[in-house]
GROMACS .gro file of C-alpha atoms in nm:
model
   57
    1UNK     CA    1   0.002   0.000  -0.008
    2UNK     CA    2   0.129   0.340  -0.093
    3UNK     CA    3   0.160   0.593   0.188
    4UNK     CA    4   0.208   0.957   0.120
    5UNK     CA    5   0.372   1.242   0.314
    6UNK     CA    6   0.383   1.595   0.340
    7UNK     CA    7   0.710   1.841   0.380
    8UNK     CA    8   0.668   2.163   0.532
    9UNK     CA    9   0.941   2.417   0.545
   10UNK     CA   10   0.875   2.560   0.891
   11UNK     CA   11   1.101   2.845   0.839
   12UNK     CA   12   0.888   3.019   0.550
   13UNK     CA   13   0.551   2.965   0.725
   14UNK     CA   14   0.351   3.292   0.766
   15UNK     CA   15   0.058   3.128   0.962
   16UNK     CA   16  -0.191   3.173   0.691
   17UNK     CA   17  -0.360   2.856   0.714
   18UNK     CA   18  -0.356   2.782   0.339
   19UNK     CA   19  -0.205   2.448   0.417
   20UNK     CA   20  -0.489   2.357   0.636
   21UNK     CA   21  -0.768   2.453   0.401
   22UNK     CA   22  -0.594   2.285   0.106
   23UNK     CA   23  -0.560   1.969   0.319
   24UNK     CA   24  -0.928   2.012   0.436
   25UNK     CA   25  -1.033   2.039   0.060
   26UNK     CA   26  -0.823   1.760  -0.081
   27UNK     CA   27  -0.925   1.490   0.186
   28UNK     CA   28  -1.300   1.599   0.214
   29UNK     CA   29  -1.298   1.584   0.598
   30UNK     CA   30  -1.614   1.656   0.792
   31UNK     CA   31  -1.673   1.976   0.969
   32UNK     CA   32  -1.447   2.049   1.267
   33UNK     CA   33  -1.182   1.761   1.142
   34UNK     CA   34  -0.859   1.889   1.059
   35UNK     CA   35  -0.553   1.665   0.954
   36UNK     CA   36  -0.320   1.951   0.931
   37UNK     CA   37  -0.297   2.249   1.184
   38UNK     CA   38  -0.091   2.568   1.242
   39UNK     CA   39  -0.007   2.603   1.594
   40UNK     CA   40   0.040   2.976   1.682
   41UNK     CA   41   0.194   3.153   1.982
   42UNK     CA   42   0.343   3.458   2.110
   43UNK     CA   43   0.657   3.538   2.287
   44UNK     CA   44   0.810   3.856   2.491
   45UNK     CA   45   0.625   4.178   2.602
   46UNK     CA   46   0.572   4.489   2.403
   47UNK     CA   47   0.786   4.646   2.242
   48UNK     CA   48   0.999   4.328   2.221
   49UNK     CA   49   0.745   4.064   2.134
   50UNK     CA   50   0.680   3.839   1.826
   51UNK     CA   51   0.488   3.545   1.696
   52UNK     CA   52   0.577   3.183   1.627
   53UNK     CA   53   0.403   2.980   1.403
   54UNK     CA   54   0.430   2.579   1.365
   55UNK     CA   55   0.265   2.376   1.078
   56UNK     CA   56   0.201   2.028   1.197
   57UNK     CA   57   0.042   1.764   0.988
   0.00000   0.00000   0.00000
Protein backbone atom coordinates (compact mmCIF):
# COMPACT_ATOMS: atom_id res chain seq x y z
CA UNK A 1 0.00 0.00 0.00
CA UNK A 2 1.32 3.43 -0.95
CA UNK A 3 1.74 5.94 1.87
CA UNK A 4 2.12 9.64 1.21
CA UNK A 5 3.60 12.39 3.34
CA UNK A 6 3.87 16.16 3.31
CA UNK A 7 7.04 18.18 3.73
CA UNK A 8 6.65 21.67 5.19
CA UNK A 9 9.47 24.20 5.46
CA UNK A 10 8.59 25.68 8.86
CA UNK A 11 11.01 28.61 8.42
CA UNK A 12 8.89 30.02 5.58
CA UNK A 13 5.51 29.54 7.27
CA UNK A 14 3.56 32.80 7.58
CA UNK A 15 0.68 31.30 9.58
CA UNK A 16 -1.92 31.92 6.86
CA UNK A 17 -3.61 28.48 7.27
CA UNK A 18 -3.66 27.93 3.48
CA UNK A 19 -2.14 24.46 3.96
CA UNK A 20 -4.88 23.62 6.46
CA UNK A 21 -7.64 24.60 4.03
CA UNK A 22 -5.95 22.81 1.10
CA UNK A 23 -5.62 19.62 3.16
CA UNK A 24 -9.24 19.86 4.29
CA UNK A 25 -10.46 20.35 0.70
CA UNK A 26 -8.28 17.60 -0.77
CA UNK A 27 -9.26 14.99 1.84
CA UNK A 28 -12.93 16.04 2.17
CA UNK A 29 -12.85 15.83 5.96
CA UNK A 30 -16.07 16.53 7.90
CA UNK A 31 -16.76 19.83 9.62
CA UNK A 32 -14.55 20.39 12.65
CA UNK A 33 -11.97 17.74 11.68
CA UNK A 34 -8.51 18.89 10.59
CA UNK A 35 -5.56 16.65 9.71
CA UNK A 36 -3.19 19.58 9.19
CA UNK A 37 -3.05 22.48 11.66
CA UNK A 38 -0.94 25.56 12.30
CA UNK A 39 -0.09 26.18 15.95
CA UNK A 40 0.43 29.85 16.80
CA UNK A 41 2.04 31.39 19.86
CA UNK A 42 3.32 34.72 21.09
CA UNK A 43 6.47 35.51 23.02
CA UNK A 44 8.00 38.51 24.76
CA UNK A 45 6.45 41.72 25.99
CA UNK A 46 5.72 44.92 24.12
CA UNK A 47 7.71 46.37 22.35
CA UNK A 48 10.00 43.30 22.14
CA UNK A 49 7.38 40.74 21.19
CA UNK A 50 6.78 38.39 18.30
CA UNK A 51 4.78 35.47 17.01
CA UNK A 52 5.84 31.91 16.28
CA UNK A 53 4.00 29.55 13.96
CA UNK A 54 4.42 25.79 13.68
CA UNK A 55 2.64 23.81 10.95
CA UNK A 56 1.90 20.23 11.98
CA UNK A 57 0.41 17.44 9.95
